[in-house]
XYZ file of C-alpha atoms in Angstrom:
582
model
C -12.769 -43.613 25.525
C -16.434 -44.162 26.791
C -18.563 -40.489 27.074
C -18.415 -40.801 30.074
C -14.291 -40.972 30.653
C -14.777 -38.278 28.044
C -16.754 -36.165 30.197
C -14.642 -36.585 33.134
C -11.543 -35.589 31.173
C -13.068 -32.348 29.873
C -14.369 -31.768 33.314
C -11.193 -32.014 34.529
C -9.342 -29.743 31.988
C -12.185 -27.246 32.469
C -11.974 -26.913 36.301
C -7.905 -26.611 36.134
C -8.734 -23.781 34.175
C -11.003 -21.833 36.252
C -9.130 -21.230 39.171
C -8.927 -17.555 40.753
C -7.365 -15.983 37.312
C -9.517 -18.095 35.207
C -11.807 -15.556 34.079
C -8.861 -13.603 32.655
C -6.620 -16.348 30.930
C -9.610 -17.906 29.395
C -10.307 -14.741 27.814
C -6.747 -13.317 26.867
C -6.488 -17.251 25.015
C -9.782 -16.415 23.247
C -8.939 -12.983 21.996
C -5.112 -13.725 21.150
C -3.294 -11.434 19.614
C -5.240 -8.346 20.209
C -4.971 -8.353 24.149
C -3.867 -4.779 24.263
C -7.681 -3.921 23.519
C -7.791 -6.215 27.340
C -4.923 -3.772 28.537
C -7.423 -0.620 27.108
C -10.313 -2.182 28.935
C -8.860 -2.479 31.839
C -7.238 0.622 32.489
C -10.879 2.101 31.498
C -12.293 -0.237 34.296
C -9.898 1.431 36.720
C -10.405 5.080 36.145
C -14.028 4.831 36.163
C -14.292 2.949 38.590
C -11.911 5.496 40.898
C -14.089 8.016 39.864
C -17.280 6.395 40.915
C -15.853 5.895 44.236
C -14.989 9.410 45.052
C -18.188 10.226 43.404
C -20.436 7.769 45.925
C -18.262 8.756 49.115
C -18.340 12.672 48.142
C -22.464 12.043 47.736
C -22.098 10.276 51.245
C -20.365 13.267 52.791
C -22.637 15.679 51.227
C -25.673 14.099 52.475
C -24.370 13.993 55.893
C -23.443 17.647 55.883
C -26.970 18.847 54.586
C -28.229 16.389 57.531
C -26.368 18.123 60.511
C -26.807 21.707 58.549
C -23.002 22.109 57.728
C -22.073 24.559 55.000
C -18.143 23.289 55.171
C -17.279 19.266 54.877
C -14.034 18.099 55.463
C -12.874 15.327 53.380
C -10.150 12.951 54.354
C -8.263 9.900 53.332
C -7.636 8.498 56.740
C -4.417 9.612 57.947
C -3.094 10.242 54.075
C -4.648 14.146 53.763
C -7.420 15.661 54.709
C -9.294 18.756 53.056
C -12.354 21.407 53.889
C -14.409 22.363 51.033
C -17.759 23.965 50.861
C -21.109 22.477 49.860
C -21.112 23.929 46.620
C -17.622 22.944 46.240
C -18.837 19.508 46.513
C -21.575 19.439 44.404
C -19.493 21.269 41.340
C -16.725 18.332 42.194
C -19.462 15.862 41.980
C -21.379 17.224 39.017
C -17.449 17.499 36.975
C -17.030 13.666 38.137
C -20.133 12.204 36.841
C -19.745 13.655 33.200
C -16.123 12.390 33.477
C -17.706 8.606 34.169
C -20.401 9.454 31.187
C -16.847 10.838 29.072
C -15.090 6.946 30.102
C -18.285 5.030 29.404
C -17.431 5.761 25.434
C -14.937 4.282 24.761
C -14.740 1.707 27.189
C -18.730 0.218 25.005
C -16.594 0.919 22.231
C -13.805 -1.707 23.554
C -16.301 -3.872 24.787
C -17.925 -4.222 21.145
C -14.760 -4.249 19.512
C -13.092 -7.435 21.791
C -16.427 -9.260 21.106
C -16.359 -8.995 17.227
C -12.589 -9.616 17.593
C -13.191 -12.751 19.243
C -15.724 -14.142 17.233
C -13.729 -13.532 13.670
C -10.716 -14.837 14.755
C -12.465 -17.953 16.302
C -14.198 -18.352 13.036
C -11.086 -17.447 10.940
C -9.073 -20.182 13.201
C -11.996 -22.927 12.924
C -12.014 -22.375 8.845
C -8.375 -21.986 8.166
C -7.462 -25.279 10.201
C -10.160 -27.377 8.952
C -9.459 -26.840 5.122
C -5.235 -27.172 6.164
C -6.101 -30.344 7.711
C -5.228 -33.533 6.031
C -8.671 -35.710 4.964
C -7.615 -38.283 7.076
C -8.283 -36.188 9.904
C -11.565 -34.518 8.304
C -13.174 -37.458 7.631
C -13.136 -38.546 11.494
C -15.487 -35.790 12.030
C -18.900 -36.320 13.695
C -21.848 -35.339 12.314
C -21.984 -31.450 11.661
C -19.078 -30.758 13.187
C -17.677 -27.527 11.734
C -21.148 -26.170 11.863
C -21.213 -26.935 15.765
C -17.701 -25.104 15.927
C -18.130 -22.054 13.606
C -21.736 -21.199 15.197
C -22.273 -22.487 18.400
C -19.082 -22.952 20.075
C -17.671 -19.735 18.604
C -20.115 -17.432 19.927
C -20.241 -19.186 23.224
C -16.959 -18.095 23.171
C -17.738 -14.617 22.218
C -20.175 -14.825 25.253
C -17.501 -15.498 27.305
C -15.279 -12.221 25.824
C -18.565 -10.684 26.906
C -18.618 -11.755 30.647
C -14.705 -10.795 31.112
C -16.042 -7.414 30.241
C -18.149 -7.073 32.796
C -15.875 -9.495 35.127
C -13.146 -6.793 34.500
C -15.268 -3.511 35.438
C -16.733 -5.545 38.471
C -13.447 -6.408 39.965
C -12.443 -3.203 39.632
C -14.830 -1.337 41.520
C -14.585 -4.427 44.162
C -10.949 -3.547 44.696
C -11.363 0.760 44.351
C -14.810 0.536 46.919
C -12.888 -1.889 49.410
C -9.340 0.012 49.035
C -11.594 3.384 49.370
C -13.275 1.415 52.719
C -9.568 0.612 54.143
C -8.453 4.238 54.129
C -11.650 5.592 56.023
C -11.693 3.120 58.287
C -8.930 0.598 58.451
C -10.074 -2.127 61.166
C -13.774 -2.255 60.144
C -13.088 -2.936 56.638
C -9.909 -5.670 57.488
C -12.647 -7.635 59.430
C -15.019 -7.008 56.368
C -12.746 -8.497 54.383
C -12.324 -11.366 56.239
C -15.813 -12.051 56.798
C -16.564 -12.007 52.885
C -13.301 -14.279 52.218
C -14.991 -16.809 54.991
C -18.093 -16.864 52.793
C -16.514 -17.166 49.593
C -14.990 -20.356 50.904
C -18.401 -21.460 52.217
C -19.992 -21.221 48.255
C -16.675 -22.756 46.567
C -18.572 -26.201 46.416
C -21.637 -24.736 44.751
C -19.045 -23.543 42.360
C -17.339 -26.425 41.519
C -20.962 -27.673 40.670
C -21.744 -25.696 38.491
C -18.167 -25.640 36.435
C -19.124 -30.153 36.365
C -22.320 -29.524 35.456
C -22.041 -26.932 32.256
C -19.394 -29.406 31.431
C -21.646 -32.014 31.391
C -24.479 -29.633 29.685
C -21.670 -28.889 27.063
C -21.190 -32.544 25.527
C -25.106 -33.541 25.857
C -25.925 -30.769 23.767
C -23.505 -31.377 21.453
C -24.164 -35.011 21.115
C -28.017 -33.927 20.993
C -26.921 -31.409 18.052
C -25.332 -33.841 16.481
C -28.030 -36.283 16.044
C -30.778 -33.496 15.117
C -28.426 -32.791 12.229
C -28.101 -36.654 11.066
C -32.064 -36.646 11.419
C -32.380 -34.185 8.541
C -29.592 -36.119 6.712
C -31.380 -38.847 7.025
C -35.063 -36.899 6.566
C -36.631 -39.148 3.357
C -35.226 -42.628 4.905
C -37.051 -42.152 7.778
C -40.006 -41.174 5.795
C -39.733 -44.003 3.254
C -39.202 -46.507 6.461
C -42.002 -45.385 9.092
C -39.286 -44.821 11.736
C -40.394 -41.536 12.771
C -42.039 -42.480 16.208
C -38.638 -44.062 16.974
C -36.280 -41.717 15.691
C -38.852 -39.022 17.906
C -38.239 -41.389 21.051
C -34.718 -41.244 20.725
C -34.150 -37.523 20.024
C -36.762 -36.657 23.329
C -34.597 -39.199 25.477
C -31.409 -37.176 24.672
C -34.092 -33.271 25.124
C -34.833 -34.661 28.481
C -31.326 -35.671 29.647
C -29.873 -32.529 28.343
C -32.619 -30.006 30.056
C -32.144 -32.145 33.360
C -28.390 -30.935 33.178
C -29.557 -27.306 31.850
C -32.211 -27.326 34.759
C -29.716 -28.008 37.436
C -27.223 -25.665 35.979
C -29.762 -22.675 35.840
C -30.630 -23.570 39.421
C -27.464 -23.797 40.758
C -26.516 -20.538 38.776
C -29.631 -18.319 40.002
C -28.957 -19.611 43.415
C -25.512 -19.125 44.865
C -25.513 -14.821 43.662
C -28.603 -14.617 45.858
C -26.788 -16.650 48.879
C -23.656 -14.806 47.898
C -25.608 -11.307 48.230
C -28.050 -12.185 51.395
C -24.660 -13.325 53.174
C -22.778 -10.181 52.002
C -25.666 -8.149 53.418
C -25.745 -9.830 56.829
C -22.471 -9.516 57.163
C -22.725 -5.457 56.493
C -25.844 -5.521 59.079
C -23.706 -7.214 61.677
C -21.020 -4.965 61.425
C -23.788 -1.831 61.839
C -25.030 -3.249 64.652
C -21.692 -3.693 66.417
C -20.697 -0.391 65.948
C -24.085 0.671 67.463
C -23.525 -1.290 70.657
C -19.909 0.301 70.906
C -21.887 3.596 70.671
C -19.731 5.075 67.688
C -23.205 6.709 65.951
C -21.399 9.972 65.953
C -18.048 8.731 63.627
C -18.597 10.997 60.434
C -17.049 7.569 58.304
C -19.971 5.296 58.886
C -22.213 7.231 56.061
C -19.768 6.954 53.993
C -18.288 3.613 55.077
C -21.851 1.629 54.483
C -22.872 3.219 51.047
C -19.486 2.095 49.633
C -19.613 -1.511 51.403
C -23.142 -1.706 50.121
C -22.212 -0.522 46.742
C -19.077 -2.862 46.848
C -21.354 -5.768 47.729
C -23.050 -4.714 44.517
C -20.390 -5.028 42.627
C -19.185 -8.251 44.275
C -22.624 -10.010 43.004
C -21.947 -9.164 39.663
C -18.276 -10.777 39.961
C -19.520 -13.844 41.781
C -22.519 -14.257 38.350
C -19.488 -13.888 35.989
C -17.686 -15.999 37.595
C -20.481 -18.478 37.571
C -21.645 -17.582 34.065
C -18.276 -18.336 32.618
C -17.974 -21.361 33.564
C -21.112 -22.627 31.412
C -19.513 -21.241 28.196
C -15.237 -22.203 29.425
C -16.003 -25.842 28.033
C -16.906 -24.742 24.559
C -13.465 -22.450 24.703
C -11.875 -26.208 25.489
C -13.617 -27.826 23.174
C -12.542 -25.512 20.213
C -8.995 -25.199 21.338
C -8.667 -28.940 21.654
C -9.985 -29.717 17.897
C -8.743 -26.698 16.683
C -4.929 -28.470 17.654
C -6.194 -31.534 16.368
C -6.903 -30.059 13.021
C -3.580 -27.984 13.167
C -1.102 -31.340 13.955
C -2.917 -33.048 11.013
C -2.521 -30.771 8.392
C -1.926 -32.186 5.247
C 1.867 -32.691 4.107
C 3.100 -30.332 1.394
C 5.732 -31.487 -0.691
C 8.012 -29.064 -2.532
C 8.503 -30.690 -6.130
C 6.279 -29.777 -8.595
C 5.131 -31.384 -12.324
C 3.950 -30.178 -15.433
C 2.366 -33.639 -16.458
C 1.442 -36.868 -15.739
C 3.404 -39.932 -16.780
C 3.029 -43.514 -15.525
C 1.711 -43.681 -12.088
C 3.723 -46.715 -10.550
C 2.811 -48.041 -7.283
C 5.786 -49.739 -5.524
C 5.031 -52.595 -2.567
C 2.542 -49.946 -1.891
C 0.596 -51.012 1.851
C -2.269 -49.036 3.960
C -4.217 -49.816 7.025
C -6.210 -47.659 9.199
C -5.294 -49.385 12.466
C -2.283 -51.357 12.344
C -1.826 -55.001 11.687
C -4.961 -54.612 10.138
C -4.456 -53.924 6.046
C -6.978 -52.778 3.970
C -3.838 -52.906 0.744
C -1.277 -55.117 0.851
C 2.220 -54.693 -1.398
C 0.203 -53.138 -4.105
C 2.683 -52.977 -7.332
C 0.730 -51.370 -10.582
C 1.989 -49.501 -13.435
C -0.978 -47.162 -14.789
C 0.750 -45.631 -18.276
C -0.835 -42.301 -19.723
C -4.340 -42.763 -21.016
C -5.294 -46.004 -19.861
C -8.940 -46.510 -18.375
C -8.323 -48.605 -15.636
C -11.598 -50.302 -14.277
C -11.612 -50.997 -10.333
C -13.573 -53.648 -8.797
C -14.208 -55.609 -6.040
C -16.904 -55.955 -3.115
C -17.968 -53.312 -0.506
C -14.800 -53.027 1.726
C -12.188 -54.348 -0.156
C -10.073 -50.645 -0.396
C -11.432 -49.489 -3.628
C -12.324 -46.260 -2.203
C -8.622 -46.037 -0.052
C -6.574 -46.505 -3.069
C -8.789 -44.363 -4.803
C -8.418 -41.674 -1.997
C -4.438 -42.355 -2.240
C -4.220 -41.668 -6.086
C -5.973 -38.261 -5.251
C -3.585 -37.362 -2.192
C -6.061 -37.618 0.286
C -4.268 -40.192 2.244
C -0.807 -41.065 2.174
C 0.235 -44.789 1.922
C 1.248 -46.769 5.306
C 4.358 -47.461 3.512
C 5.954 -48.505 0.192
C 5.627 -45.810 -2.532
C 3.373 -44.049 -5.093
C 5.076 -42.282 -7.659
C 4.039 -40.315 -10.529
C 5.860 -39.301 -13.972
C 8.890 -40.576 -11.580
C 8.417 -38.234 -9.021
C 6.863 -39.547 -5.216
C 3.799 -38.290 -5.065
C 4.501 -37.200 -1.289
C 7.136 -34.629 -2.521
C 4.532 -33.157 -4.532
C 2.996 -29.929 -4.128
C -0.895 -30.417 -3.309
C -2.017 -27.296 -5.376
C 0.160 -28.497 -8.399
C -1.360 -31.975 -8.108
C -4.603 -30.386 -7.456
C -4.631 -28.581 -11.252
C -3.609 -31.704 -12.785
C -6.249 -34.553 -11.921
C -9.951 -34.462 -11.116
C -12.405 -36.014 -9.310
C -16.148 -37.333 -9.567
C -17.431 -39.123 -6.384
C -20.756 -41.398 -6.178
C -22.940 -39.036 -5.246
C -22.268 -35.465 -6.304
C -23.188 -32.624 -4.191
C -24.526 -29.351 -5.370
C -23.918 -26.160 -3.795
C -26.742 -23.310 -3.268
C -25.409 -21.696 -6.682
C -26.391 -20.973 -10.363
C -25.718 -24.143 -12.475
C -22.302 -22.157 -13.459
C -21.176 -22.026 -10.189
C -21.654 -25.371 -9.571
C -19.466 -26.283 -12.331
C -16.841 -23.627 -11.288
C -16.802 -24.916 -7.970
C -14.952 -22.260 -5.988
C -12.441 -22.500 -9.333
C -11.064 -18.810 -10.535
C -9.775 -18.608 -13.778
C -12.529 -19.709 -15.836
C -14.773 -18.168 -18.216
C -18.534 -19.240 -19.564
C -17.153 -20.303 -22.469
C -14.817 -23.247 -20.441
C -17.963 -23.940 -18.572
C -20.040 -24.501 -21.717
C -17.268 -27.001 -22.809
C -17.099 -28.703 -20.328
C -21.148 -29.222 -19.707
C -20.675 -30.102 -23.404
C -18.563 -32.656 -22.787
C -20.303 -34.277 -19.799
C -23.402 -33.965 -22.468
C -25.547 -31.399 -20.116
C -25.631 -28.591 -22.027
C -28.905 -28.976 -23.678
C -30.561 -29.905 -20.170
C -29.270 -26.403 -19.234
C -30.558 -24.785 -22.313
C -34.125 -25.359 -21.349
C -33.645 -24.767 -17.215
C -35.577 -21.256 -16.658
C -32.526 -18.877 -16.457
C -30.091 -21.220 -18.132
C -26.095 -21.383 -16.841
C -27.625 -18.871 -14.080
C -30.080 -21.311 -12.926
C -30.047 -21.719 -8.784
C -29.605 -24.757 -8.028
C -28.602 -26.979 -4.655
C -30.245 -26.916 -1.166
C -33.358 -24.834 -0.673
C -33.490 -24.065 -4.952
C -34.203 -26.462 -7.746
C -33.257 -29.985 -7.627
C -31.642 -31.963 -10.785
C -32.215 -35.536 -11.273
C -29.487 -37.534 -10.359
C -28.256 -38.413 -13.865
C -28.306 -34.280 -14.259
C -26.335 -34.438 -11.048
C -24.104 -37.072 -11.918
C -23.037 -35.422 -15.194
C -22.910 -32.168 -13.335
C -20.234 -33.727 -11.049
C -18.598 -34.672 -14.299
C -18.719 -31.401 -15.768
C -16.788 -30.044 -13.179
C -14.469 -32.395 -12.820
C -13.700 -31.988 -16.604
C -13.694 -27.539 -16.455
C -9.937 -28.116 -15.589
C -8.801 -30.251 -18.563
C -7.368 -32.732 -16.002
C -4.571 -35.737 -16.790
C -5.750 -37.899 -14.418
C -10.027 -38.829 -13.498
C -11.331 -40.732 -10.531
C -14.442 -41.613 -10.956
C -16.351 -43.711 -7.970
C -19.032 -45.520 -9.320
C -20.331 -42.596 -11.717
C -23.053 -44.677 -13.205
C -24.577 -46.458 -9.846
C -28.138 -46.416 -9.507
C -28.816 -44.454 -12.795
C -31.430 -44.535 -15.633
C -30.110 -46.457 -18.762
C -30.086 -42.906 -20.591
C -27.896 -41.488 -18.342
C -25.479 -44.061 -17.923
C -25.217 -44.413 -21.858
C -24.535 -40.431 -21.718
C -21.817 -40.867 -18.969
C -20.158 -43.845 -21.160
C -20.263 -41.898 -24.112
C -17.974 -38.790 -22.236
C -15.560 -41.512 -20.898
C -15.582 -43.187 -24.541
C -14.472 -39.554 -25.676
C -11.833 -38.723 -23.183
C -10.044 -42.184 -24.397
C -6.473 -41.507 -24.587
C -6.875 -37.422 -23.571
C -6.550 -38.426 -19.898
C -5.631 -41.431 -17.517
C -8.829 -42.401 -16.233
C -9.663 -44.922 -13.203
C -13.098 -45.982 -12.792
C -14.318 -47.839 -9.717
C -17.461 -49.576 -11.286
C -19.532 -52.765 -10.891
C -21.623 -52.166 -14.191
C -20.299 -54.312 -16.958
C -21.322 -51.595 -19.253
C -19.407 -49.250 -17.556
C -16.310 -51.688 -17.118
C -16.499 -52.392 -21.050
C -14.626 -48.911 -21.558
C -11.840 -49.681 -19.393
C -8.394 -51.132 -21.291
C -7.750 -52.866 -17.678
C -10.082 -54.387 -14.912
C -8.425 -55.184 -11.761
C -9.996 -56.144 -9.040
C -9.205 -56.110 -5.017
C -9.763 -59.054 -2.619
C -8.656 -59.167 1.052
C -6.290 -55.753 0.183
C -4.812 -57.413 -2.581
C -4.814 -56.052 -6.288
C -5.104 -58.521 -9.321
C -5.547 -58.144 -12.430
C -8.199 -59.900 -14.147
C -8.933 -58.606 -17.698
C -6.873 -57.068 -20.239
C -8.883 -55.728 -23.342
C -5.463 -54.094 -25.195
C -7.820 -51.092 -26.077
């Protein structure tokens, strides 16, 4: 799908959902389970904003009656009841109704703050959970930053959008009190109101639909923008090294300027249809004044009352119409996290339920994978691997080194034919219980902001210092430690100190070995090292000879000269092609 079929579908998903109850599904499907706090917040909405309107018409009355000199008002609800009270009646009414709106405002912040942290945990939670159930097949699609774009900016657009129902919900309902309140005073004038402002909403739908294509369209720029920035700092010391910076600059301020035309359209379009909305509104109340002042009605006692709650109604009716508009900036980050938050959830990785204490012979049978079919990467693989062997994996760039490795470690699951271990398929096995029994040591290892032990631990419970020290022993580090300033409690990884890349490389080891696995993938552990630090890393493998099954994807011969077996892979197919008997 080109980004631009890609827009248009997410436009299209976006505007189904933002029809008149919009607002509120958009929001109950971002909050989930706790809508009852929506049911709290609502009710709240309702009673204070009841008690604002018999607050603003009682002010009305009372302002009329000091006007004309009248100790008694009478109060009515059309033809419903009608009732005399005093001015001081009034005003003690008034007084006890405005600490009763101060009394509601409590707990209906305390809601507010409540459905907004609500909505960005679980958001987060969801994002987190999915990602790490999700099958690496599926994780390794991922663009560029991804999960940070989810977890950060999409969530708290979200969040945002939590926020505008808020004030969505407390706007409607003192629309719908003011307007109900306007009906019983004075039924005709207020029918033909409503009519009036229904006729304008109509007349502003198009802006509307504008502005739900264009925040749409805002949405994926700045994503795509985001994106890039964050392969830029990947990418930081290449660009450096290659004098690409003016270029890399022109691109990135191509993509600025195409996303802030969007953003500058949006912001106008947003700004401009609440003033239209209002200025129409307002016209609308002036024409109706000035036809009941050519019918000569000046002396009705409703037409205070009547135009202070229109007025405040049209108030209220701005702040829908900018909530409305407002939400539907942040509705396509709601889609967007929905939509890979499902794709991440009909991935997730398959969990077998057999489980084994130990690894045997890992057999593949007419084992066969592709990525997009007809188009093989391994074809009828069949390999025996006995206990303790260090198998040696070659072959050039492409060939499915790197798939068959990620097979052996469960990351992918075969196309078809089988892979079974100690007898067992490995697809019946649990992932955890395969998980304690191998390990794994990629081509370039990755350190996280954490002390040195840490970064052997790796997120591992169940360890002590002493298992760390034996295993840095093992992947001959632990002198290097020794002399680091504070030792095992040395930070290391982004933003601390840095380790040379043999130091990294046998870090990676070191962690793969905490566990005391059966089975070792190692992908290319000795490219682009110093001689030193390759002879250390042969030396560990040289020492784990017959304690574990080891394969080794390799192109060093030095490397490969520890291996009992070197096969090699050609156009997806496995051969073998030297058999040392070691």
């Amino acid at each position: 799908m080109s980004d631009g079929e890609f827009v248009e579908s997410e436009t299209s998903r976006t505007s189904r959902a933002l029809n008149v109850l919009g607002v509120f599904r958009n929001a109950s499907l971002a909050i989930g389970p706790r809508r009852g706090l929506m049911v709290a917040s609502c009710l709240l909405a309702v009673a204070a904003a009841i008690v604002e309107t018999i607050l603003l018409f009682l002010v009305a009355r009372l302002a009329i009656g000091f006007a004309n000199g009248n100790r008694f008002l009478v109060v009515s609800l059309g033809p419903i009841a009608r009732w005399q009270f005093s001015t001081q009646q009034i005003v003690l009414i008034a007084a006890g109704l405005l600490v009763i709106e101060l009394v509601l405002a409590l707990p209906t912040s305390e809601l507010t703050a409540r459905l907004s942290s609500a909505t960005l945990t679980r958001a987060r939670e969801r994002v987190i959970t999915a990602h790490l159930a999700a099958a690496w097949s599926e994780r390794s699609q991922e663009v560029e930053d991804h999960l940070h774009h989810l977890i950060g900016n999409d969530a708290q657009h979200v969040e945002r959008m939590v926020q505008l129902w808020s004030t969505y919900t407390v706007a409607l309902a003192g629309t719908v009190t003011l307007s109900i309140a306007a009906f019983l005073i004075a039924p005709i004038p207020a029918v033909i109101g409503g009519l009036a402002f229904f006729f304008i909403v109509l007349l502003i739908r198009p802006m509307s639909k504008s502005v739900k294509n264009t925040a749409m369209g805002f949405q994926y720029s700045n994503r795509g923008l985001m994106t890039n920035v964050a392969q830029v700092a990947r990418l930081d010391k290449e660009i450096a090294a290659f004098e690409v910076g003016d270029a890399v600059r022109e691109s990135l301020l191509k993509e600025v300027v195409s996303s802030s035309k969007m953003l500058d359209r949006l912001r106008f379009t947003q700004r401009l249809t609440p003033v239209l909305y209002l200025d129409a509104s307002f016209a609308l109340v002036i024409a109706g004044i000035a036809v009941l002042s050519a019918m000569d009605v000046r002396s009705v006692n409703f037409l205070g009352p009547l135009v202070l709650l229109m007025v405040r109604a049209l108030g209220y009716a701005r702040q829908l119409q900018t909530s409305t508009q407002s939400s539907f900036e942040f509705v396509p980050y709601l889609v967007a996290l929905e939509r890979d938050i499902a794709a991440f959830e009909s991935a997730i990785r398959p969990v077998g339920p057999s489980a084994i204490d130990e690894i045997g012979a890992i057999e593949f049978i007419n084992m066969s994978f592709s990525y997009i079919p007809n188009h093989a990467i391994l074809t009828d693989v069949n390999l025996t691997i006995d206990f303790g062997e260090i198998v040696g994996l070659v072959g050039q760039s492409g060939a499915g080194k790197t798939t068959l490795s990620e097979i052996i470690l469960r990351l992918r699951q075969p196309t078809s034919g089988r892979l079974k271990v100690t007898g067992v398929d490995l697809s019946e096995v649990s992932p955890t219980q395969w998980a304690s029994l191998i390990a794994y040591v990629p081509q370039d290892n990755s350190l996280i902001r954490a002390t040195v032990a840490e970064n052997i631990a790796f997120f591992r419970s169940g360890f002590d210092h002493a298992d760390i020290e034996r295993s840095a022993k093992a992947a001959h580090l632990h002198d290097e430690i020794m002399l680091m300033p504070q030792g095992y409690d040395t930070m290391v990884g982004p933003g601390e100190r840095s380790l040379s890349g043999g130091q990294c490389q046998r870090l990676g080891i070191a962690r793969a070995l905490l566990g005391k696995p059966q089975l070792l993938v190692l992908d290319e552990p000795t490219s682009a090292l110093d001689e030193r630090s390759e002879s250390l890393i042969k030396k560990t493998l040289i020492e784990l000879k017959g304690t574990a099954t080891m394969i080794v994807v390799a192109h060093r011969p030095t490397t490969l000269a520890v291996c009992t077996r070197v096969l090699r892979l050609a156009d997806g197919v496995l051969t073998e092609i030297s058999n040392t008997g070691r």
